[in-house]
Structures are given as structure tokens and as C-alpha cells.
Coordinates of C-alpha atoms (C1' of nucleotides) in Angstrom, one line a residue:
Chain A
M1 CA 175.8 -32.4 -115.6
G2 CA 173.4 -30.0 -117.3
K3 CA 170.4 -27.9 -115.7
P4 CA 168.8 -29.9 -113.0
S5 CA 165.2 -31.3 -113.8
L6 CA 162.5 -33.4 -112.5
P7 CA 161.4 -36.7 -113.9
Q8 CA 158.3 -36.4 -116.1
G9 CA 155.1 -36.0 -114.3
T10 CA 156.7 -35.2 -111.0
R11 CA 156.7 -31.9 -108.9
D12 CA 158.2 -30.1 -106.2
F13 CA 155.9 -28.6 -103.8
G14 CA 157.2 -25.0 -102.4
P15 CA 156.5 -23.7 -98.7
D16 CA 153.0 -22.0 -99.9
V17 CA 151.9 -25.1 -101.8
V18 CA 152.8 -27.5 -98.9
R19 CA 150.8 -25.3 -96.4
K20 CA 147.8 -25.3 -98.6
R21 CA 147.8 -28.8 -99.1
N22 CA 148.3 -29.5 -95.3
Y23 CA 145.3 -27.5 -95.0
I24 CA 143.1 -29.9 -97.2
L25 CA 144.6 -32.8 -95.7
N26 CA 144.4 -32.0 -92.0
I27 CA 140.8 -31.4 -92.5
I28 CA 140.2 -34.6 -94.2
K29 CA 142.3 -36.4 -91.6
S30 CA 140.3 -34.8 -88.7
V31 CA 137.3 -35.8 -90.0
F32 CA 138.4 -39.5 -90.6
E33 CA 139.3 -39.4 -87.0
L34 CA 136.3 -38.0 -85.9
Y35 CA 134.6 -41.0 -87.4
G36 CA 136.8 -43.5 -85.7
F37 CA 139.2 -44.4 -88.6
Q38 CA 142.7 -45.3 -87.8
P39 CA 145.9 -44.3 -89.9
L40 CA 147.9 -46.8 -91.9
E41 CA 150.9 -46.5 -93.9
T42 CA 152.5 -49.0 -96.2
P43 CA 155.9 -49.0 -98.0
A44 CA 156.3 -47.3 -101.3
L45 CA 157.6 -50.5 -102.7
E46 CA 155.5 -53.7 -103.2
N47 CA 156.4 -57.0 -104.5
L48 CA 155.5 -57.0 -108.3
D49 CA 153.3 -60.0 -107.8
T50 CA 151.3 -58.1 -105.3
L51 CA 150.3 -55.4 -107.9
M52 CA 150.3 -57.5 -111.3
G53 CA 147.0 -58.5 -112.5
K54 CA 145.0 -56.3 -110.1
Y55 CA 144.3 -53.4 -112.3
G56 CA 143.6 -55.0 -115.5
D57 CA 145.9 -55.2 -118.5
E58 CA 146.2 -51.3 -119.0
G59 CA 146.9 -51.0 -115.3
D60 CA 149.7 -53.4 -115.6
K61 CA 151.3 -51.5 -118.3
L62 CA 151.2 -48.4 -116.0
I63 CA 153.0 -49.9 -113.0
F64 CA 156.4 -48.4 -112.4
K65 CA 158.7 -51.4 -112.1
I66 CA 162.0 -51.5 -110.4
L67 CA 165.2 -52.8 -112.0
N68 CA 166.9 -55.6 -109.7
N69 CA 170.0 -54.7 -108.2
G70 CA 173.1 -56.8 -109.2
L71 CA 172.2 -57.6 -112.8
D72 CA 175.7 -56.9 -113.9
N73 CA 177.0 -60.0 -111.6
P74 CA 178.8 -62.0 -114.3
V75 CA 177.7 -65.2 -112.5
K76 CA 174.3 -64.5 -113.4
E77 CA 174.9 -63.3 -117.0
K78 CA 173.2 -66.2 -118.8
Q79 CA 170.0 -66.1 -116.6
V80 CA 169.7 -62.4 -116.9
R81 CA 169.8 -62.5 -120.6
E82 CA 167.4 -65.2 -120.9
D83 CA 165.1 -63.2 -118.5
F84 CA 165.6 -60.2 -120.5
E85 CA 164.3 -62.0 -123.6
K86 CA 161.1 -62.4 -121.8
V87 CA 160.8 -58.7 -120.8
L88 CA 161.3 -58.1 -124.8
S89 CA 158.2 -60.2 -125.6
G90 CA 156.2 -58.2 -123.0
K91 CA 156.3 -60.4 -120.0
S92 CA 157.7 -59.2 -116.8
T93 CA 159.9 -61.5 -114.8
N94 CA 161.2 -61.7 -111.2
G95 CA 164.8 -62.2 -112.7
I96 CA 164.8 -58.5 -113.9
T97 CA 162.2 -57.0 -111.7
E98 CA 160.6 -58.0 -108.5
R99 CA 159.6 -54.9 -107.0
A100 CA 157.3 -51.9 -108.2
L101 CA 156.0 -48.7 -106.8
K102 CA 152.6 -48.7 -105.4
Y103 CA 149.9 -48.0 -107.8
D104 CA 147.2 -47.1 -105.5
L105 CA 146.3 -47.6 -101.7
T106 CA 143.6 -50.3 -102.1
I107 CA 145.6 -53.2 -103.1
P108 CA 148.3 -52.7 -100.6
F109 CA 145.4 -52.1 -98.1
A110 CA 144.0 -55.5 -99.1
R111 CA 147.3 -57.1 -98.8
Y112 CA 147.9 -55.8 -95.4
V113 CA 144.3 -57.0 -94.2
A114 CA 145.1 -60.3 -95.6
M115 CA 148.3 -60.6 -93.8
N116 CA 146.8 -59.5 -90.4
H117 CA 143.3 -60.6 -90.5
N118 CA 144.0 -62.8 -87.3
T119 CA 145.1 -59.8 -85.4
L120 CA 142.9 -56.9 -86.6
N121 CA 139.7 -55.7 -84.7
F122 CA 137.0 -55.8 -87.3
P123 CA 135.3 -53.9 -88.4
F124 CA 138.5 -52.3 -89.3
K125 CA 138.3 -48.6 -90.3
R126 CA 141.4 -47.3 -91.7
Y127 CA 142.6 -44.1 -93.6
Q128 CA 145.7 -43.6 -95.6
V129 CA 147.2 -40.8 -97.3
Q130 CA 150.3 -41.5 -99.3
P131 CA 151.8 -40.9 -102.8
V132 CA 151.2 -43.5 -105.5
W133 CA 152.9 -43.8 -108.8
R134 CA 151.5 -44.3 -112.4
A135 CA 153.6 -44.5 -115.6
D136 CA 150.5 -42.8 -117.3
R137 CA 151.0 -39.9 -119.6
P138 CA 150.7 -36.5 -117.6
Q139 CA 148.1 -34.0 -118.4
R140 CA 146.3 -31.1 -116.7
G141 CA 145.6 -32.6 -113.2
R142 CA 147.3 -35.9 -113.9
Y143 CA 150.7 -36.7 -112.7
R144 CA 153.1 -39.7 -112.5
E145 CA 153.3 -39.2 -108.7
F146 CA 150.4 -38.1 -106.8
Y147 CA 148.6 -38.4 -103.4
Q148 CA 145.7 -40.6 -102.7
C149 CA 143.5 -40.1 -99.6
D150 CA 141.3 -43.3 -98.9
A151 CA 139.2 -44.3 -96.1
D152 CA 137.7 -47.9 -96.1
V153 CA 135.9 -50.1 -93.7
V154 CA 136.4 -53.8 -94.1
G155 CA 134.7 -56.7 -92.2
S156 CA 131.3 -55.4 -92.3
K157 CA 128.2 -55.6 -94.6
S158 CA 126.1 -53.0 -93.0
L159 CA 124.9 -50.2 -95.0
L160 CA 125.6 -48.0 -91.9
N161 CA 129.2 -47.8 -93.4
E162 CA 127.8 -46.2 -96.6
V163 CA 125.8 -43.7 -94.8
E164 CA 128.8 -42.7 -92.6
L165 CA 131.0 -42.4 -95.6
I166 CA 128.5 -40.1 -97.3
S167 CA 128.4 -38.1 -94.2
I168 CA 132.0 -37.7 -94.1
Y169 CA 132.0 -36.4 -97.8
Q170 CA 129.6 -33.9 -96.5
E171 CA 131.4 -32.7 -93.5
V172 CA 134.8 -32.4 -95.4
F173 CA 133.5 -30.6 -98.3
I174 CA 131.4 -28.3 -96.1
K175 CA 134.4 -27.5 -94.1
L176 CA 136.6 -26.9 -97.2
G177 CA 133.9 -24.4 -98.5
L178 CA 133.1 -26.6 -101.5
I179 CA 129.3 -26.1 -100.5
N180 CA 128.0 -26.8 -104.1
Y181 CA 129.8 -30.2 -104.4
E182 CA 127.7 -33.2 -105.7
L183 CA 127.7 -36.7 -104.5
R184 CA 126.5 -39.0 -107.3
I185 CA 125.5 -42.5 -106.2
N186 CA 124.5 -45.5 -107.9
H187 CA 124.7 -49.5 -107.5
R188 CA 126.4 -52.1 -109.4
Q189 CA 123.6 -54.5 -108.9
I190 CA 121.2 -51.9 -110.6
L191 CA 123.6 -51.8 -113.7
A192 CA 123.7 -55.9 -113.5
G193 CA 119.8 -55.7 -113.4
L194 CA 119.8 -53.5 -116.5
A195 CA 122.1 -56.0 -118.3
E196 CA 119.9 -58.8 -117.2
I197 CA 116.8 -57.1 -118.7
C198 CA 118.5 -56.6 -121.9
G199 CA 119.2 -60.2 -122.0
G200 CA 122.9 -59.9 -121.9
A201 CA 124.1 -60.3 -118.3
D202 CA 127.5 -61.1 -119.9
K203 CA 127.6 -57.6 -121.5
M204 CA 127.5 -55.9 -118.3
M205 CA 131.1 -54.6 -118.6
D206 CA 130.5 -53.3 -122.2
I207 CA 127.2 -51.6 -121.0
T208 CA 129.1 -49.9 -118.1
I209 CA 132.0 -48.7 -119.9
A210 CA 129.8 -47.1 -122.6
I211 CA 127.3 -45.5 -120.4
D212 CA 130.0 -44.2 -118.0
K213 CA 130.9 -41.7 -120.8
L214 CA 127.5 -40.2 -121.1
D215 CA 128.0 -36.9 -119.9
K216 CA 131.2 -36.7 -121.7
I217 CA 130.3 -37.7 -125.3
G218 CA 126.5 -37.5 -125.2
L219 CA 123.7 -39.9 -125.9
E220 CA 124.2 -40.5 -129.5
K221 CA 127.8 -41.5 -129.3
V222 CA 127.0 -43.6 -126.2
K223 CA 124.3 -45.8 -128.6
E224 CA 127.2 -46.0 -131.1
E225 CA 129.5 -47.5 -128.8
L226 CA 126.9 -49.9 -127.4
I227 CA 126.3 -51.2 -131.1
N228 CA 130.0 -51.2 -131.6
R229 CA 130.4 -53.3 -128.6
G230 CA 127.9 -56.0 -129.9
L231 CA 124.5 -54.9 -128.6
T232 CA 121.4 -55.3 -130.5
G233 CA 119.2 -52.2 -131.6
E234 CA 116.5 -53.8 -129.2
Q235 CA 118.9 -53.8 -126.2
T236 CA 120.2 -50.1 -126.8
A237 CA 116.8 -49.1 -127.0
I238 CA 116.1 -50.4 -123.3
I239 CA 119.3 -48.6 -122.3
E240 CA 118.1 -45.5 -123.9
N241 CA 115.3 -45.8 -121.6
Y242 CA 117.1 -46.2 -118.6
L243 CA 119.5 -43.4 -119.4
G244 CA 116.6 -41.0 -120.0
I245 CA 115.5 -41.7 -116.3
S246 CA 115.7 -38.3 -114.2
G247 CA 113.9 -36.1 -111.8
D248 CA 114.2 -36.0 -108.0
N249 CA 115.7 -39.0 -106.0
N250 CA 112.2 -40.4 -105.3
N251 CA 111.4 -40.1 -108.9
I252 CA 114.3 -41.9 -110.2
L253 CA 114.0 -44.6 -107.6
S254 CA 110.3 -45.3 -108.9
N255 CA 111.2 -45.2 -112.5
L256 CA 114.3 -47.6 -111.8
F257 CA 111.9 -49.9 -110.1
S258 CA 109.3 -50.0 -112.9
L259 CA 112.1 -50.7 -115.5
I260 CA 114.4 -53.3 -113.7
G261 CA 112.5 -54.0 -110.3
Q262 CA 111.6 -57.4 -111.4
T263 CA 115.2 -58.8 -111.5
A264 CA 116.5 -59.9 -108.2
T265 CA 119.7 -58.1 -108.5
G266 CA 118.0 -54.9 -109.8
K267 CA 115.7 -54.9 -106.8
K268 CA 118.1 -55.5 -104.1
G269 CA 120.5 -52.5 -105.5
I270 CA 117.4 -50.1 -105.8
E271 CA 116.3 -51.0 -102.1
E272 CA 119.9 -50.6 -100.9
I273 CA 120.1 -47.0 -102.6
K274 CA 116.8 -46.3 -101.0
H275 CA 117.7 -47.2 -97.6
V276 CA 121.2 -45.2 -97.9
V277 CA 119.3 -42.0 -99.3
E278 CA 116.6 -42.0 -96.8
H279 CA 119.0 -42.2 -93.9
S280 CA 121.4 -39.6 -95.4
S281 CA 120.8 -35.9 -94.7
S282 CA 122.9 -34.4 -97.2
A283 CA 121.2 -32.4 -100.1
S284 CA 124.1 -32.9 -102.3
L285 CA 123.5 -36.5 -102.8
I286 CA 122.1 -37.2 -106.0
I287 CA 121.2 -40.8 -107.4
D288 CA 122.7 -41.1 -111.0
P289 CA 121.9 -44.2 -112.8
T290 CA 124.5 -43.4 -115.6
L291 CA 127.3 -43.6 -112.8
A292 CA 129.3 -46.7 -113.5
R293 CA 133.0 -46.3 -112.3
G294 CA 135.5 -48.0 -114.1
L295 CA 137.1 -50.2 -111.3
N296 CA 135.6 -53.5 -111.7
Y297 CA 136.1 -55.0 -108.3
Y298 CA 133.3 -52.9 -107.0
T299 CA 130.1 -54.9 -106.4
G300 CA 127.6 -52.6 -104.6
I301 CA 127.0 -48.9 -104.0
I302 CA 129.4 -46.7 -105.8
F303 CA 130.0 -43.0 -105.3
E304 CA 131.5 -40.2 -107.3
A305 CA 132.1 -36.7 -105.9
K306 CA 132.0 -33.7 -108.3
A307 CA 133.4 -30.3 -108.1
P308 CA 130.9 -27.4 -108.1
A309 CA 129.9 -27.3 -111.6
E310 CA 131.3 -23.8 -112.1
V311 CA 134.8 -25.0 -112.2
K312 CA 134.5 -27.8 -114.7
M313 CA 136.9 -30.1 -112.7
G314 CA 134.8 -33.3 -112.7
S315 CA 135.5 -35.9 -110.3
I316 CA 137.2 -35.1 -107.0
G317 CA 136.6 -38.3 -105.2
G318 CA 135.1 -41.7 -105.5
G319 CA 134.4 -45.1 -104.0
G320 CA 132.3 -48.0 -103.4
R321 CA 131.6 -51.3 -102.0
Y322 CA 133.5 -54.4 -102.8
D323 CA 132.6 -58.0 -101.6
D324 CA 135.8 -59.8 -101.5
L325 CA 139.1 -57.8 -102.0
T326 CA 141.1 -59.9 -100.0
G327 CA 140.2 -62.9 -101.9
L328 CA 143.0 -61.9 -104.3
F329 CA 145.4 -62.9 -101.3
G330 CA 143.8 -65.9 -100.4
V331 CA 141.5 -64.7 -97.4
A332 CA 138.1 -64.9 -98.7
G333 CA 134.9 -63.4 -97.0
I334 CA 136.1 -59.9 -95.9
P335 CA 133.8 -57.5 -97.6
G336 CA 134.4 -53.6 -97.5
V337 CA 133.4 -50.2 -98.6
G338 CA 135.7 -47.2 -99.1
I339 CA 136.1 -43.6 -100.4
S340 CA 138.8 -41.5 -101.7
F341 CA 139.5 -37.9 -102.0
G342 CA 141.5 -36.5 -105.0
V343 CA 143.6 -34.2 -103.2
D344 CA 145.5 -32.6 -106.3
R345 CA 142.1 -31.7 -107.8
I346 CA 140.6 -30.4 -104.7
Y347 CA 143.5 -28.3 -104.4
D348 CA 143.1 -26.9 -108.1
V349 CA 139.3 -26.3 -107.5
M350 CA 139.9 -24.5 -104.3
E351 CA 142.6 -22.3 -105.8
E352 CA 140.2 -21.4 -108.6
L353 CA 137.5 -20.7 -106.1
K354 CA 139.8 -18.7 -103.9
L355 CA 138.8 -20.8 -100.7
F356 CA 142.1 -20.9 -99.0
P357 CA 142.0 -18.9 -95.8
D358 CA 144.6 -15.9 -95.5
D359 CA 146.2 -17.2 -92.4
V360 CA 147.3 -20.4 -94.2
F361 CA 150.3 -18.3 -95.4
I362 CA 151.5 -16.9 -92.1
S363 CA 154.2 -19.0 -90.7
T364 CA 156.3 -16.8 -88.7
Q365 CA 154.1 -14.2 -86.6
A366 CA 156.8 -11.7 -85.7
L367 CA 160.3 -10.7 -86.8
F368 CA 162.8 -9.1 -84.3
F369 CA 164.8 -6.4 -86.2
N370 CA 168.7 -6.9 -85.8
L371 CA 170.1 -3.4 -85.3
S372 CA 173.5 -4.6 -84.2
E373 CA 175.2 -7.3 -82.2
K374 CA 174.6 -5.6 -78.9
E375 CA 170.9 -4.9 -79.5
S376 CA 170.5 -8.4 -80.8
K377 CA 171.8 -9.8 -77.4
I378 CA 169.0 -8.2 -75.9
A379 CA 166.4 -9.3 -78.3
F380 CA 167.5 -12.8 -78.5
P381 CA 166.4 -14.0 -75.0
L382 CA 163.0 -11.9 -75.4
M383 CA 162.6 -13.9 -78.7
Q384 CA 163.1 -17.4 -76.8
E385 CA 160.6 -16.3 -74.1
M386 CA 157.8 -15.7 -76.8
R387 CA 158.7 -19.0 -78.5
Q388 CA 158.2 -20.6 -75.1
H389 CA 154.8 -19.0 -75.1
N390 CA 154.0 -20.5 -78.8
I391 CA 154.5 -17.3 -80.5
R392 CA 156.3 -18.2 -83.7
C393 CA 159.1 -15.5 -84.3
E394 CA 162.5 -15.1 -85.5
L395 CA 165.3 -12.7 -85.3
Y396 CA 166.9 -11.2 -88.4
H397 CA 170.2 -13.2 -89.0
E398 CA 172.3 -10.2 -89.2
A399 CA 172.3 -6.3 -88.7
A400 CA 171.1 -4.7 -91.9
K401 CA 169.2 -1.7 -93.0
F402 CA 165.5 -1.3 -92.0
D403 CA 164.5 -1.7 -95.7
K404 CA 165.9 -5.0 -96.1
Q405 CA 164.6 -6.3 -92.9
F406 CA 161.1 -5.0 -93.8
K407 CA 161.2 -6.5 -97.2
Y408 CA 162.2 -9.8 -95.6
A409 CA 159.1 -9.8 -93.4
E410 CA 156.9 -8.6 -96.1
K411 CA 157.9 -11.6 -98.3
K412 CA 157.6 -14.0 -95.8
N413 CA 154.3 -12.7 -94.8
I414 CA 155.2 -12.0 -91.3
P415 CA 152.5 -9.6 -89.9
F416 CA 154.7 -7.9 -87.1
V417 CA 158.2 -6.5 -86.6
I418 CA 159.5 -5.9 -83.3
I419 CA 162.2 -3.3 -83.1
I420 CA 164.6 -3.1 -80.2
G421 CA 167.5 -0.3 -80.3
E422 CA 169.2 1.7 -77.9
K423 CA 166.1 3.9 -76.9
E424 CA 163.9 0.8 -76.5
I425 CA 166.5 -1.0 -74.3
A426 CA 166.7 2.3 -72.1
A427 CA 163.0 2.4 -71.7
K428 CA 162.5 -1.5 -71.7
K429 CA 159.9 -1.0 -74.2
A430 CA 159.9 -2.7 -77.8
V431 CA 158.2 -1.0 -80.8
V432 CA 155.9 -3.4 -82.3
K433 CA 154.7 -2.3 -85.8
D434 CA 151.9 -4.3 -87.8
I435 CA 152.8 -4.3 -91.2
R436 CA 149.5 -4.9 -92.5
K437 CA 148.0 -1.6 -91.0
G438 CA 151.0 0.2 -90.9
E439 CA 150.5 1.1 -87.3
Q440 CA 153.0 0.7 -84.4
R441 CA 153.0 0.9 -80.6
E442 CA 155.4 0.6 -77.6
I443 CA 155.2 -2.4 -75.5
D444 CA 157.0 -3.4 -72.3
F445 CA 159.5 -6.3 -72.5
D446 CA 157.5 -8.1 -70.0
E447 CA 154.3 -7.7 -71.7
L448 CA 155.3 -9.0 -75.2
I449 CA 154.4 -12.7 -74.4
H450 CA 151.0 -11.4 -73.3
S451 CA 150.4 -9.6 -76.7
I452 CA 148.7 -10.9 -79.6
F453 CA 150.5 -11.5 -82.9
N454 CA 147.8 -12.3 -85.3
Chain B
rG1 C1' 151.2 -46.3 -126.1
rU2 C1' 149.0 -42.8 -130.9
rA3 C1' 148.3 -37.8 -132.8
rG4 C1' 148.5 -32.1 -132.7
rU5 C1' 150.5 -27.4 -130.8
rC6 C1' 154.8 -25.3 -128.1
rG7 C1' 160.0 -24.6 -126.0
rU8 C1' 164.3 -17.4 -126.3
rA9 C1' 167.1 -14.2 -119.0
rG10 C1' 164.4 -16.4 -112.4
rC11 C1' 159.0 -15.3 -114.6
rU12 C1' 155.8 -13.2 -118.7
rC13 C1' 157.0 -12.3 -123.6
rA14 C1' 159.3 -9.5 -128.5
rG15 C1' 162.7 -11.1 -132.3
rU16 C1' 160.9 -8.7 -139.9
rU17 C1' 161.9 -12.8 -146.3
rG18 C1' 167.7 -16.6 -142.5
rG19 C1' 172.1 -11.2 -142.1
rU20 C1' 176.8 -8.0 -137.4
rU21 C1' 178.2 -7.9 -130.1
rA22 C1' 169.8 -11.6 -129.1
rG23 C1' 165.9 -7.4 -126.6
rA24 C1' 161.8 -5.4 -123.1
rG25 C1' 158.8 -5.5 -118.6
rC26 C1' 158.8 -7.7 -113.8
rA27 C1' 161.9 -10.0 -110.5
rU28 C1' 167.2 -10.1 -108.3
rU29 C1' 171.5 -7.3 -106.6
rA30 C1' 173.8 -2.4 -105.4
rG31 C1' 173.3 2.9 -104.5
rA32 C1' 170.0 7.7 -104.0
rU33 C1' 168.1 6.9 -98.1
rU34 C1' 173.2 5.9 -91.1
rG35 C1' 165.7 4.0 -86.8
rU36 C1' 160.8 2.8 -90.6
rG37 C1' 159.2 -1.0 -95.9
rG38 C1' 155.4 -1.2 -100.1
rU39 C1' 156.1 4.6 -104.4
rU40 C1' 160.1 6.6 -107.3
rC41 C1' 164.9 7.3 -109.8
rU42 C1' 170.0 5.4 -111.3
rA43 C1' 173.2 1.2 -112.2
rA44 C1' 174.8 -3.7 -112.5
rG45 C1' 174.3 -9.0 -112.9
rG46 C1' 171.9 -12.8 -115.6
rG47 C1' 171.0 -16.3 -122.1
rU48 C1' 176.0 -22.6 -125.5
rC49 C1' 167.9 -19.2 -128.0
rG50 C1' 165.6 -27.2 -124.3
rG51 C1' 169.6 -30.7 -126.2
rG52 C1' 172.2 -33.3 -130.5
rG53 C1' 172.8 -33.5 -135.6
rG54 C1' 172.2 -31.3 -140.6
rU55 C1' 171.2 -27.5 -145.0
rU56 C1' 174.0 -22.7 -145.8
rC57 C1' 179.2 -17.8 -146.6
rG58 C1' 175.8 -17.3 -142.3
rA59 C1' 170.5 -20.5 -138.1
rG60 C1' 166.8 -18.2 -132.5
rC61 C1' 164.4 -18.6 -137.5
rC62 C1' 164.7 -24.1 -142.5
rC63 C1' 165.2 -30.0 -141.9
rC64 C1' 165.8 -34.6 -139.1
rC65 C1' 166.4 -36.9 -134.1
rU66 C1' 165.9 -36.3 -129.1
rC67 C1' 164.1 -34.5 -124.1
rG68 C1' 160.4 -31.6 -121.7
rA69 C1' 155.5 -28.9 -121.4
rU70 C1' 150.6 -28.7 -123.2
rU71 C1' 145.8 -30.7 -125.5
rA72 C1' 143.0 -34.9 -127.5
rC73 C1' 142.5 -40.3 -127.5
rC74 C1' 143.0 -44.7 -124.2
rC75 C1' 142.5 -44.8 -119.2
rC76 C1' 142.1 -42.6 -114.6
rA77 C1' 142.8 -39.3 -109.3

RNA sequence: GUAGUCGUAGCUCAGUUGGUUAGAGCAUUAGAUUGUGGUUCUAAGGGUCGGGGGUUCGAGCCCCCUCGAUUACCCCA
């Protein structure tokens, strides 16, 4: 075997990285808990037919499928060969693969709700932080294994849920220090109203896909794409009008109303946005008529959280309302709304803006120097007593030169070293040195547990 | 899945028109320093030049394939 390596698009997370990731995740989870959300975990594997057909044709191709075991069983050879022919022609078949790695958290959640709707206490508010897998081509900020961090409320149509989710975004981003984030908000029914006005309700998908790209490719290219997707010049002109809407939230609302307020769907969308905006205090909340979001199961309000403009990272979270997610699994009539945090991207943004606090890196607080077998026998019970008092500490594993022990402490970011040698044992006092300040003092053995090591 | 760029020591990179035993800095290890680190000095270890095949008297350098990284498209977190 050659040099070991990782599968494409996957990563190891070293100690410092895990600490920083946990810092982010702990803040998000604690805010979820604060709002009454409950944790859920589902398996890494799902049955393939639970996932297939839920993410569109592109999505199906990106699902990691797992080869069945026992395909080499001679008894099954004929069947396996037949099934494999189907695979070659682009179909997937249970004979070859019946399990797959999960592709997102939403569909497994929908499956869970469909399976347990008789026993769940609605509205059911759950959060879920787990890895998901996509056979996509990796790029910056895009991996084949990455974490999603979702919170959803199912079994309630109340817009109070939207207001609360907006508040969660606000609270999390402020706590993380991303004070200049933006939360863009729009409504699928506003987009539907636009399509209706254009006289092309059936063209809603084409319209949303095209206008979603506005900030990326510019107005001219969007118009081009609309024409290519079969819209007339007249229809395109109406859309151009729509895209030109700007100003503060009130301005946008009144402009939207005069453009598409006469359609029932458009009107409803505008009213819902208005209601939510009026009940939210976040200054980061911005109505963005060009926001569309790809996932087509959204039916109501949609969100997209953007990183502070100075880092050019784009989306760091998103979500929206869906009327009938569990319908795919035979249980109709459970509406829901959810949001998601893009943990990997939030990490990159925080790294760039240097927002991780210094104490994230401090694990062990104090290192006992090991001067000899005899002296370490005195140090060991003192260390154990400190551990009893929740002071994180360790004893250097063998007697070594000071130089070596200092370097170990320094590299591991341990702020204090405790030196106990013959002199100290005689006086029952330990030398405690603060590495960062370069200062040291003597502390009675009995007082160590009451001293401060941070 | 399509296209471009790249791949030399643990890391960052040199390496001339193809020419002997492939170099540097940082990092590592040991010593100068037997109870006080971060500085300095000395020495050492570490590379089948991503992998495979080809051209050539001779390949890190040229050609083909493959793997990986990266960027754009598609799509998305």
C-alpha cells in the first residue's frame, strides 16, 4: 500500500479545527434549544428509494449509492448480471444498490415525521446537525462530505414560526460576531404572482431559475436567459420592471403591490412578508424580490442569509416554508418551515474576519513539570485534586529537560506550568508560572485548587 | 458530468536549451545549556520529483494515460 490518502472531497478535522467548529455549533445548538427545538439524529444510510426523485434529476445523480453485499454469490449471478445491465443504461436498481448515504437532512426528517406522525406532539420543532454526502465535484467551500445544521417546525401554518426563525438567525449571527450579516427574504407566491402577470404561470420555474442569478451574471444575461427559456420580449420587460424594484422594505412592498397586487397569489405573498417584517426587529432583514432559491418544494416565505459583504462568501444559510413535505411519504397535510446554517462557510467567514476568541484554543490549563520519578509522585495527587475541582491539567509523561517541557506546553497552548522539585516539596509550595506573561509565583500546595488558571 | 491551470522533503517553494550523487528556508531530532522555554549557534534525519507507461545514450523537465488539488460551467451548503 502506498501513501495513505483521503477520498476526494473529504477532510480530517484536527484538534484546533474541531474546537473552532464546536464553538460555532454550540452557539447554534444553544440558541435552537432556547427557542424550544429538540434534537434529532437519523442514520447516515437511507433506503435508496427514500431519497430518489426528491432532489430532481441532477440531485439523483449526486446521491452516493452503496453497493449491495453478496453480489458475488454464484446463486444470484444471473440476476445480478441482468440488474447490472439496467445500471449501465442509467437506471438504478435494488438488485445492485438498495441503500445510499443521505443527501440532506430535510428528506430524512420528512421520512421520520411520516413514520411517527401518530406519536409526535405537534407542532414538532426539531434541530439536526449531521454530515451529509454529495457526489459533487469539490471546489472551494464545497465538499463531498459536509455538515448541515437545520431547524424546522412542522405541523403549524402560523407565521409566528417565520418570525421566530428570523430571530434565531439574528441571535446566532450576533453571538458569532457576524453583525453585518444580511437576511434576504422573499415569497414564492410573489414569484408565482409575477409569473401570472406575465401570462405564463407555467413558466414560474424558468423565471425563478433565471432571476436567481441576477447578482451573479447581471441584468442583461438574465434577460438573455429568459428569452432562451422561451419568454416573449413583452414578458421579459415586465420581469425587468420587477427586478428594478428597490429601496427600503416599505418601498419595496408598495412597489410590489402596485405591480402584482391584483393577483390573488401575489397579494397573499406580499401580505405575509409584510406581516413578518413588521413583527421582526432585526435591522438585517431585507426584502429581496430577486431571491428565488433552487429547491422547488418551497411554497411560501423563503430566506437566504448572506455573509458580511466584505468577505465575498455569499450564502451562509437558507430556508423557507413548504406546504406538504411528508406527502411524498404518504402522509398529507403537514406543513412546515425550516432554516439551515452553512457551518463550513460560517467557519471560513469567521476565520477570515478573525472572530474566534483566543480561549477557544486553550484545552489544558496547567502542565505539571516532571522533574523525576520521586517528584512526580508528589505532583500526581495534587494534579488529581485539581482535576476534581474542574481545572484541566496534566503531568508531563516523563522526566525531561525544562526546555522540552516548556516547548510542549507552548505548542499545546497551555497557559500555566507548575514546577515541583525538591525545594518546593520541602516548603510545600509549588512554583506556578504564567507562560504568556513570563511571571511566576509560589503557591502553597493546599491553595492550588483555589488558584485561577486562565 | 464538461473545460483550463497545477502536482518536487512534514510545510512554502528553487531547479537553466533534457546532462553526474535533486537544493533552500521553516519545521523535526540531537547537542552547546544538569531548575526556567520563545533568541542564537552546530550537526543530523527526511524525496521511487503524485502514480503508471512512452520518447531518448540520458527525463523533475518532452508525450500519453491515471489519481489528486484548484478555478469556471452545471448545481448547490
